[in-house]
Coordinates of N, CA and C in Angstrom, one line a residue:
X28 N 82.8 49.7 99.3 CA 82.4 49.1 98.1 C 83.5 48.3 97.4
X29 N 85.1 48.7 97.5 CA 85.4 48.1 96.6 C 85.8 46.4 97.9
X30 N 85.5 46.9 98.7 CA 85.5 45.0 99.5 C 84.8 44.0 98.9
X31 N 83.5 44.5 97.9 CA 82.6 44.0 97.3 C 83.2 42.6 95.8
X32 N 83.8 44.0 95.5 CA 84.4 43.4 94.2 C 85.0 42.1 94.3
X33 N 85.7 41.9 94.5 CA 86.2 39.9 94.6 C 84.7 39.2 94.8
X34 N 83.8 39.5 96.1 CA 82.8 38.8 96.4 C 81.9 38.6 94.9
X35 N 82.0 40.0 94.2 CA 81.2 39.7 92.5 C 81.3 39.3 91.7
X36 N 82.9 39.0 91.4 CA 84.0 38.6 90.7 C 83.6 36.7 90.8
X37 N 83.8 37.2 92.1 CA 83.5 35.5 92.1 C 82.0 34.6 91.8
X38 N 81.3 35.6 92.1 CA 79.8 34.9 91.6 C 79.0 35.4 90.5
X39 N 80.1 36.0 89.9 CA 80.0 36.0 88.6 C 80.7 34.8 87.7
X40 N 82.0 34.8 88.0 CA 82.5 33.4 87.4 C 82.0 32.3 87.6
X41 N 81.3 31.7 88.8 CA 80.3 30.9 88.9 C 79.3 30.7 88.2
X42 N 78.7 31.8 87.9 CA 77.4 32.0 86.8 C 78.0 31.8 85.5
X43 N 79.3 32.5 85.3 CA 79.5 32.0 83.5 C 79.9 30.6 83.7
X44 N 80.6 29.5 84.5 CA 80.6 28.5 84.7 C 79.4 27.3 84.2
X45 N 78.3 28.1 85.3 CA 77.3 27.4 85.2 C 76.7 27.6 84.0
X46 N 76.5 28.1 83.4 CA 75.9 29.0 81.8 C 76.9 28.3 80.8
X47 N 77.9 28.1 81.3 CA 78.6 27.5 79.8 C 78.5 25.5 80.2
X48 N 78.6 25.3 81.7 CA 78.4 24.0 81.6 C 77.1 23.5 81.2
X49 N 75.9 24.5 81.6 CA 74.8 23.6 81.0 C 74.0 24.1 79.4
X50 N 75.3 24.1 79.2 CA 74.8 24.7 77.4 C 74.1 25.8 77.4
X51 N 73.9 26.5 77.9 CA 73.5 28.0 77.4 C 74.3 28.9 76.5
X52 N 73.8 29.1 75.6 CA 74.4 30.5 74.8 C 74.5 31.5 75.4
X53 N 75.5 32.0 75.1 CA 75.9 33.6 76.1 C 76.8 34.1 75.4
X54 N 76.8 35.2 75.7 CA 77.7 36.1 74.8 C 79.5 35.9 75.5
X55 N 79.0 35.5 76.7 CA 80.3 35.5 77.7 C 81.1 34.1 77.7
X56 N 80.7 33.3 76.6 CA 81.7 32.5 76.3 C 82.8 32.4 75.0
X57 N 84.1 31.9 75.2 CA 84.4 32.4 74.1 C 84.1 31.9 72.4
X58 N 84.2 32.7 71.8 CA 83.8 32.7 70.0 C 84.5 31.0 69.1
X59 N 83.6 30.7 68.8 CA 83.6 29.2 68.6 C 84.8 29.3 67.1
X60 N 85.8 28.3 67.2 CA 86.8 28.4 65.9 C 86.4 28.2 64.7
X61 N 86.9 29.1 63.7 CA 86.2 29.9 63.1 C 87.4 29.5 61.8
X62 N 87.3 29.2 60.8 CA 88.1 28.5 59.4 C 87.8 29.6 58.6
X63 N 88.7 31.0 58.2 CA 88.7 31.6 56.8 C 89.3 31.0 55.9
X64 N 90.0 29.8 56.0 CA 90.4 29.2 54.5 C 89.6 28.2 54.5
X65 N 89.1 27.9 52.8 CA 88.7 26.7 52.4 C 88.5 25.5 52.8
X66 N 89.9 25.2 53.6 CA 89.7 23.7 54.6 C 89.9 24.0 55.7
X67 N 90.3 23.1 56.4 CA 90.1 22.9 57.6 C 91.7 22.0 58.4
X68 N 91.9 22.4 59.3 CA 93.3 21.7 59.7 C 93.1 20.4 60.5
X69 N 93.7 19.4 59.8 CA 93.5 18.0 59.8 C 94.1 17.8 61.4
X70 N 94.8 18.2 61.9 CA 95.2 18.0 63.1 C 95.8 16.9 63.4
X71 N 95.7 16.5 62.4 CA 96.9 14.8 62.8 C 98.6 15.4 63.0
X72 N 98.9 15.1 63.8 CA 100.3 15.5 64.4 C 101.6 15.0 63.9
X73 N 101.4 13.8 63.3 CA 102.6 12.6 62.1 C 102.8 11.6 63.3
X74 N 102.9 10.7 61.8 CA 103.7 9.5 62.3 C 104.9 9.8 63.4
X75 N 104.7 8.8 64.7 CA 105.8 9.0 65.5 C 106.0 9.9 65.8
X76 N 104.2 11.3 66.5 CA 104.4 12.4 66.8 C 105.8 13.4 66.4
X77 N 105.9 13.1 65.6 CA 106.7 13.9 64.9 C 106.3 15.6 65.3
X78 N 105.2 16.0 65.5 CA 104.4 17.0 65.1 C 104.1 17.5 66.7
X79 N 104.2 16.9 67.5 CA 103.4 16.6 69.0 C 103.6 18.2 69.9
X80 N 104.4 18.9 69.1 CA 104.6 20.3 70.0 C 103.6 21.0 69.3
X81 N 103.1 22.5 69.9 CA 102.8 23.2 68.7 C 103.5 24.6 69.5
X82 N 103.4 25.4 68.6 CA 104.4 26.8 68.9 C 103.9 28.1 69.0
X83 N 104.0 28.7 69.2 CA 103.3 29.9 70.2 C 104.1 31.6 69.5
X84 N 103.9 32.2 68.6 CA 104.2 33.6 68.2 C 103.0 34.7 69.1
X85 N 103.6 35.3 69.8 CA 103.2 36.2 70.6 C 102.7 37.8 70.2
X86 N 101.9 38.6 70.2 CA 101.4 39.8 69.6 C 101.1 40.9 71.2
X87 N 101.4 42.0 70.8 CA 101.1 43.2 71.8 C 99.5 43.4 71.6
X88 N 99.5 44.1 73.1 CA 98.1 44.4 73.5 C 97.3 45.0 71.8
X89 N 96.3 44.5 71.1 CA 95.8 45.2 70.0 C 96.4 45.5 68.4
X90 N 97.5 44.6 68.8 CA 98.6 44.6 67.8 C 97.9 43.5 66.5
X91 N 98.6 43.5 65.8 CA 98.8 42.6 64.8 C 100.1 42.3 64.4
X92 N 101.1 43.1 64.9 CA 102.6 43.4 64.1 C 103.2 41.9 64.4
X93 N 103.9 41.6 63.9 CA 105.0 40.4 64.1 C 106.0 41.4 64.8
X94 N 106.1 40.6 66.0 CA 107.5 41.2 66.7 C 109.1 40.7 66.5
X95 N 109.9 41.3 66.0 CA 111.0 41.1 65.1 C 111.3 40.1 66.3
X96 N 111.5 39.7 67.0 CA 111.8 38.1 68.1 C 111.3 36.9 67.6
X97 N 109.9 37.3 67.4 CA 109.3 36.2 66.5 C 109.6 35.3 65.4
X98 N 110.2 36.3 64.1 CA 110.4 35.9 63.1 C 111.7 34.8 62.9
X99 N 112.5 34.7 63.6 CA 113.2 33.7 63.9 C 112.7 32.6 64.1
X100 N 111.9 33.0 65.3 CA 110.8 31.5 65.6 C 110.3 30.8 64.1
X101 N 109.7 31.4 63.4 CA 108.8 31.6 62.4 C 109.4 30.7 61.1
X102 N 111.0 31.3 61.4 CA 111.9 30.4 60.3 C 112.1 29.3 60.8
X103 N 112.7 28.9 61.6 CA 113.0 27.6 62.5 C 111.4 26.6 63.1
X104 N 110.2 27.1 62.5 CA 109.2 25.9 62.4 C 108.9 25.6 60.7
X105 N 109.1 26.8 60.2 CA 109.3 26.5 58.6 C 110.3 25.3 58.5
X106 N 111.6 25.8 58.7 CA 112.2 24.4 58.8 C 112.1 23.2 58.7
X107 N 111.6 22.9 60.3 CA 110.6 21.7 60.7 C 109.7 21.6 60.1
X108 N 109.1 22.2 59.2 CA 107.7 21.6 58.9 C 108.3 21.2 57.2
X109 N 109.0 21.9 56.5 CA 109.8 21.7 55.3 C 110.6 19.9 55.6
X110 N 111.6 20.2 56.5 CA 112.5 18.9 56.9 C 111.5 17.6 57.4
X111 N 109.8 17.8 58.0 CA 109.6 16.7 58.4 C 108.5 16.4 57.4
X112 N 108.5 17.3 56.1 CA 107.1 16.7 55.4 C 105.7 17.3 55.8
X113 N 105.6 17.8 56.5 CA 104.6 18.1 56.9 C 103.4 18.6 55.8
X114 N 102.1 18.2 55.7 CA 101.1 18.8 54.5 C 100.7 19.5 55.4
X115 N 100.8 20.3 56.6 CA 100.0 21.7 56.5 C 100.5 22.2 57.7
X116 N 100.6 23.9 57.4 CA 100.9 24.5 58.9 C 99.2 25.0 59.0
X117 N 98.8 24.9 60.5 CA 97.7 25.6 61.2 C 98.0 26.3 61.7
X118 N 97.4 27.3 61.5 CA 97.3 29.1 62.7 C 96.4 29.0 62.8
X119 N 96.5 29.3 64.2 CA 94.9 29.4 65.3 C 95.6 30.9 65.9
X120 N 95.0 32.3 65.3 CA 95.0 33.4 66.0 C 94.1 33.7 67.4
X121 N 94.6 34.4 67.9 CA 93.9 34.1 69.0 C 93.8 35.9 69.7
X122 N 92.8 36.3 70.3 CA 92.7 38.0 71.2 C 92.5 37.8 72.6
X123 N 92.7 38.8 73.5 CA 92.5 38.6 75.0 C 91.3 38.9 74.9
X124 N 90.5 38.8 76.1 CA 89.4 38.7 76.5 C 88.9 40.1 76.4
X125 N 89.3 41.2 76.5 CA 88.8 42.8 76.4 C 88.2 42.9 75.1
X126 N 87.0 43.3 75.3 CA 86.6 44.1 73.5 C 85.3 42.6 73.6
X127 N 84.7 42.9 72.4 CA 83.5 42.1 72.0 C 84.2 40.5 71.1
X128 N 83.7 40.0 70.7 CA 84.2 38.6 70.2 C 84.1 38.8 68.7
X129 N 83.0 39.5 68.3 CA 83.6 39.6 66.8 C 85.0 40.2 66.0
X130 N 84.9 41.5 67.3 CA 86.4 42.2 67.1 C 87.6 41.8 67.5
X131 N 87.3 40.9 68.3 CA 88.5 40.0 68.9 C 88.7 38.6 67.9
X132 N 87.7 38.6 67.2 CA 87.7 37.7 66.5 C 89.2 37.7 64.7
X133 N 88.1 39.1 64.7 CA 89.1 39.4 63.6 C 90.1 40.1 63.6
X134 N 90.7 40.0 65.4 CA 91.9 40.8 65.0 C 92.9 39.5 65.1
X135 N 92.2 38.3 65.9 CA 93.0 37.0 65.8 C 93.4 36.5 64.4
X136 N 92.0 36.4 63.6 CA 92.3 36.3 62.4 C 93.5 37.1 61.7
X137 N 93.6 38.6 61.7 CA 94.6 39.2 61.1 C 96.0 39.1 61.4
X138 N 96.2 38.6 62.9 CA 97.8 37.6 63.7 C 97.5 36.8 62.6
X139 N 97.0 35.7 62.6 CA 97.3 34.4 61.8 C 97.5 34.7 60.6
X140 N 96.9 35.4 59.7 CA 97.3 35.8 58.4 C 98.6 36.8 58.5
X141 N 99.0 37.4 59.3 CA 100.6 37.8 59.7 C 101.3 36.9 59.5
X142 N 101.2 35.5 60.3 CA 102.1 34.8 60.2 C 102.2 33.6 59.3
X143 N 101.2 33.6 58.4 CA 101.1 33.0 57.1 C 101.6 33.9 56.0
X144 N 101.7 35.2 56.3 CA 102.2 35.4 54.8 C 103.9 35.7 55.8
X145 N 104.6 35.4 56.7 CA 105.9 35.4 56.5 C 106.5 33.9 56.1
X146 N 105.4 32.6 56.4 CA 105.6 31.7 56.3 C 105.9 31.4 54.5
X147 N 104.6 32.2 54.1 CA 104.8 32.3 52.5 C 106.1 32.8 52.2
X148 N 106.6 34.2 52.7 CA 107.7 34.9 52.2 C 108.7 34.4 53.0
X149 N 108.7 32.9 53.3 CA 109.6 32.1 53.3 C 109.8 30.9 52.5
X150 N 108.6 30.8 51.8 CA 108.7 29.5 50.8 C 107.2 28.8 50.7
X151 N 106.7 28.6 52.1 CA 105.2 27.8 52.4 C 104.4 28.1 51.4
X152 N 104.0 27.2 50.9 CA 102.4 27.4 49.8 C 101.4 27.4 50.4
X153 N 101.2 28.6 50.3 CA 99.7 29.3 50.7 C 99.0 28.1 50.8
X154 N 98.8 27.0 49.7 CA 97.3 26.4 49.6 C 97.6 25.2 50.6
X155 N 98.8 25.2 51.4 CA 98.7 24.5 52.4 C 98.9 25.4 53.7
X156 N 98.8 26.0 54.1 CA 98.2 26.7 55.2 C 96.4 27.2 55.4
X157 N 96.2 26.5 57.1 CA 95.1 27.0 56.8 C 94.9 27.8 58.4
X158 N 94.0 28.9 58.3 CA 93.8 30.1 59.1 C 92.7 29.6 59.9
X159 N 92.7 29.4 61.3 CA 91.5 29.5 62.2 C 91.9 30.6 63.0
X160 N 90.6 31.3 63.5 CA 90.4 32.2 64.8 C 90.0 31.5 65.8
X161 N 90.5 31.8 67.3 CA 90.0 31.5 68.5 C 89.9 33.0 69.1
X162 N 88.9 34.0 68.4 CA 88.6 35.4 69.4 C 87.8 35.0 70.5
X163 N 88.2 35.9 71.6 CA 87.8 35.6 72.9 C 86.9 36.9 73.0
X164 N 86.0 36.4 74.3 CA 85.6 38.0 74.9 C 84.6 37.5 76.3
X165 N 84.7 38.3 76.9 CA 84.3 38.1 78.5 C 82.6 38.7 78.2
X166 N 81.7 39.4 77.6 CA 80.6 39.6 77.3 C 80.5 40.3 78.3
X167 N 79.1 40.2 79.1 CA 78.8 40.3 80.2 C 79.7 41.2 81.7
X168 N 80.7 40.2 81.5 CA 81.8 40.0 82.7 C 83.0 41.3 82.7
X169 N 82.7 41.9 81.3 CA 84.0 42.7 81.2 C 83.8 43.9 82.3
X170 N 82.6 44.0 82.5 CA 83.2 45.4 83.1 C 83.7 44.9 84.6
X171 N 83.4 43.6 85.0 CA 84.1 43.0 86.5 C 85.4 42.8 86.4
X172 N 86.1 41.6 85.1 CA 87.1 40.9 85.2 C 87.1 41.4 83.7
X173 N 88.5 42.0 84.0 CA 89.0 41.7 82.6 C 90.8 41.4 82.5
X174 N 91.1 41.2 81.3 CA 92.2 39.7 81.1 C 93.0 40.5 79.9
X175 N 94.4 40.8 80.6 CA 94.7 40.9 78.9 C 96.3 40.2 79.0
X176 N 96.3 38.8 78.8 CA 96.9 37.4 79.1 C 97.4 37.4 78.0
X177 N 99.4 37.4 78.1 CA 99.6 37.3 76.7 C 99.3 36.1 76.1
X178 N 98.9 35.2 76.8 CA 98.8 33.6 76.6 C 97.4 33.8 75.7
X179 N 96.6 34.5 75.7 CA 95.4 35.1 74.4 C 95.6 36.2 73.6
X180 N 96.5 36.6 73.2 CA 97.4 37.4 72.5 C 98.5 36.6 71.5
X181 N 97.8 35.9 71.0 CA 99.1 34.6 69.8 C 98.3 34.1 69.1
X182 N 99.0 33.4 68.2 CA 99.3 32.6 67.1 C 99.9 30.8 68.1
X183 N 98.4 30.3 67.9 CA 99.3 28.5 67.7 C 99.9 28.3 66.6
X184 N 100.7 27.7 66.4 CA 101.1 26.9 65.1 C 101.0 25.4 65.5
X185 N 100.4 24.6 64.6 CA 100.4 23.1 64.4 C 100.6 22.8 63.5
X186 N 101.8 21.9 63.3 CA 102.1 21.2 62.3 C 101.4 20.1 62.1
X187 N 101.0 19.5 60.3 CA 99.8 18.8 60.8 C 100.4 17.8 59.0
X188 N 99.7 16.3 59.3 CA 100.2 15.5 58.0 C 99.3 15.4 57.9

Protein backbone atom coordinates (compact mmCIF):
# COMPACT_ATOMS: atom_id res chain seq x y z
CA UNK A 1 0.00 0.00 0.00
CA UNK A 2 2.41 2.44 0.84
CA UNK A 3 3.85 2.08 -3.12
CA UNK A 4 0.49 3.61 -3.67
CA UNK A 5 1.02 6.74 -2.05
CA UNK A 6 3.17 8.89 -4.55
CA UNK A 7 0.81 7.32 -7.37
CA UNK A 8 -2.19 9.50 -5.14
CA UNK A 9 -0.22 12.18 -4.25
CA UNK A 10 0.22 12.71 -7.63
CA UNK A 11 -3.27 12.54 -9.04
CA UNK A 12 -4.34 14.32 -6.50
CA UNK A 13 -2.20 17.34 -7.24
CA UNK A 14 -3.44 17.10 -10.70
CA UNK A 15 -7.05 17.34 -9.58
CA UNK A 16 -6.33 20.39 -7.33
CA UNK A 17 -4.49 21.80 -10.43
CA UNK A 18 -7.23 21.27 -12.60
CA UNK A 19 -9.97 22.54 -9.97
CA UNK A 20 -8.05 25.69 -9.44
CA UNK A 21 -7.20 26.29 -13.20
CA UNK A 22 -10.68 26.01 -14.24
CA UNK A 23 -12.19 28.27 -11.56
CA UNK A 24 -13.76 26.03 -9.31
CA UNK A 25 -14.09 26.75 -5.66
CA UNK A 26 -12.58 24.39 -3.42
CA UNK A 27 -11.69 24.43 -0.17
CA UNK A 28 -8.12 23.10 -1.34
CA UNK A 29 -7.04 26.37 -2.67
CA UNK A 30 -5.36 28.74 -0.81
CA UNK A 31 -7.48 31.62 1.28
CA UNK A 32 -7.83 34.68 -0.88
CA UNK A 33 -5.81 38.06 0.76
CA UNK A 34 -7.58 39.20 3.28
CA UNK A 35 -7.04 43.35 4.51
CA UNK A 36 -7.71 43.79 8.49
CA UNK A 37 -6.84 47.37 8.21
CA UNK A 38 -8.94 49.95 6.77
CA UNK A 39 -6.82 50.31 3.51
CA UNK A 40 -5.31 48.45 1.46
CA UNK A 41 -1.40 48.38 0.42
CA UNK A 42 -0.86 50.46 -2.56
CA UNK A 43 1.95 48.29 -3.78
CA UNK A 44 3.76 50.85 -5.68
CA UNK A 45 7.45 50.06 -4.98
CA UNK A 46 9.02 54.02 -5.45
CA UNK A 47 10.38 55.93 -7.74
CA UNK A 48 13.59 54.31 -9.14
CA UNK A 49 12.43 50.95 -7.43
CA UNK A 50 13.64 52.17 -4.60
CA UNK A 51 11.34 49.70 -2.89
CA UNK A 52 11.90 46.64 -5.42
CA UNK A 53 13.00 44.05 -2.61
CA UNK A 54 10.55 42.88 -0.12
CA UNK A 55 11.77 41.05 3.13
CA UNK A 56 10.82 38.00 4.71
CA UNK A 57 10.59 37.70 8.96
CA UNK A 58 10.32 34.01 9.62
CA UNK A 59 7.83 32.31 12.45
CA UNK A 60 8.09 28.53 13.98
CA UNK A 61 5.81 25.72 13.27
CA UNK A 62 2.30 27.46 15.04
CA UNK A 63 4.10 30.22 16.42
CA UNK A 64 3.37 33.73 16.36
CA UNK A 65 6.52 34.82 18.48
CA UNK A 66 9.08 37.12 16.76
CA UNK A 67 12.33 35.25 16.86
CA UNK A 68 14.92 37.48 18.64
CA UNK A 69 17.07 37.04 14.90
CA UNK A 70 14.41 38.74 13.46
CA UNK A 71 14.13 41.83 15.18
CA UNK A 72 17.26 43.19 13.93
CA UNK A 73 15.94 42.53 10.53
CA UNK A 74 12.87 44.46 11.60
CA UNK A 75 15.05 47.58 12.61
CA UNK A 76 17.14 47.76 9.61
CA UNK A 77 13.82 47.87 7.17
CA UNK A 78 12.41 50.47 9.50
CA UNK A 79 15.38 52.22 8.58
CA UNK A 80 14.94 51.90 4.98
CA UNK A 81 11.57 52.68 4.93
CA UNK A 82 12.10 55.96 7.50
CA UNK A 83 15.49 57.01 5.16
CA UNK A 84 13.60 56.36 1.76
CA UNK A 85 10.21 58.07 2.64
CA UNK A 86 8.31 55.41 2.23
CA UNK A 87 4.08 56.06 2.94
CA UNK A 88 3.52 52.51 3.97
CA UNK A 89 5.02 49.29 5.33
CA UNK A 90 2.73 46.10 4.07
CA UNK A 91 2.57 42.78 6.06
CA UNK A 92 1.39 39.95 4.31
CA UNK A 93 1.28 37.13 7.21
CA UNK A 94 1.30 34.14 5.95
CA UNK A 95 0.62 29.84 7.60
CA UNK A 96 1.76 26.50 6.17
CA UNK A 97 -0.54 24.54 4.59
CA UNK A 98 -1.52 22.04 7.75
CA UNK A 99 -4.72 23.06 9.66
CA UNK A 100 -7.96 24.63 7.84
CA UNK A 101 -7.63 28.17 6.11
CA UNK A 102 -9.51 30.08 8.49
CA UNK A 103 -7.13 29.11 11.23
CA UNK A 104 -4.29 29.53 9.18
CA UNK A 105 -5.65 32.47 8.26
CA UNK A 106 -5.65 34.11 11.55
CA UNK A 107 -2.66 32.84 12.82
CA UNK A 108 -0.95 34.73 9.61
CA UNK A 109 -2.89 37.60 10.58
CA UNK A 110 -1.48 37.59 14.27
CA UNK A 111 2.58 37.21 12.57
CA UNK A 112 1.70 40.43 10.77
CA UNK A 113 0.35 42.25 13.68
CA UNK A 114 3.59 40.94 15.60
CA UNK A 115 5.57 42.66 13.34
CA UNK A 116 3.60 45.85 13.20
CA UNK A 117 3.57 46.47 16.63
CA UNK A 118 7.57 46.12 16.88
CA UNK A 119 7.66 48.32 13.85
CA UNK A 120 5.42 50.74 16.02
CA UNK A 121 7.70 50.26 19.14
CA UNK A 122 10.16 51.43 16.82
CA UNK A 123 8.67 54.68 15.78
CA UNK A 124 6.24 53.50 12.52
CA UNK A 125 2.67 55.11 12.69
CA UNK A 126 0.35 52.59 12.98
CA UNK A 127 -1.97 54.54 10.52
CA UNK A 128 0.59 53.80 7.91
CA UNK A 129 0.87 50.15 8.17
CA UNK A 130 -1.37 48.09 6.69
CA UNK A 131 -2.06 44.16 7.62
CA UNK A 132 -3.01 41.49 4.91
CA UNK A 133 -3.29 37.57 5.47
CA UNK A 134 -2.18 35.00 2.94
CA UNK A 135 -3.51 31.74 5.25
CA UNK A 136 -3.01 28.68 3.37
CA UNK A 137 -4.50 25.17 3.66
CA UNK A 138 -4.42 21.98 1.56
CA UNK A 139 -8.36 21.19 2.27
CA UNK A 140 -9.05 18.08 0.91
CA UNK A 141 -5.34 17.02 0.24
CA UNK A 142 -4.14 17.22 3.85
CA UNK A 143 -4.41 13.97 4.79
CA UNK A 144 -2.04 12.92 1.43
CA UNK A 145 0.40 15.89 1.20
CA UNK A 146 1.09 17.92 3.83
CA UNK A 147 3.71 21.07 3.91
CA UNK A 148 5.09 22.71 6.70
CA UNK A 149 7.56 25.08 4.41
CA UNK A 150 9.09 27.72 6.29
CA UNK A 151 8.68 29.76 3.15
CA UNK A 152 4.58 29.77 4.44
CA UNK A 153 5.54 30.39 7.92
CA UNK A 154 6.35 34.52 7.40
CA UNK A 155 5.72 37.86 7.23
CA UNK A 156 6.42 39.73 3.64
CA UNK A 157 7.20 43.08 4.20
CA UNK A 158 6.73 45.64 1.23
CA UNK A 159 7.70 48.82 1.25
CA UNK A 160 5.28 50.80 -0.56
CA UNK A 161 4.96 54.98 -1.73
Amino acid sequence: MTFLRPIIAATALAAAFFIASAGIDSSASAANEVYTSAQRCNNKQGAGRDFAQDAYVYFDTNSSRLRPQDLGKIKHIYGIAKGKQAQQICLFGKASKIGDARSNAALGRKRATNVAHELERLGWPSSRIVIGTEGEAWGWLEDILTSDSEDDRRVMIRLSQ
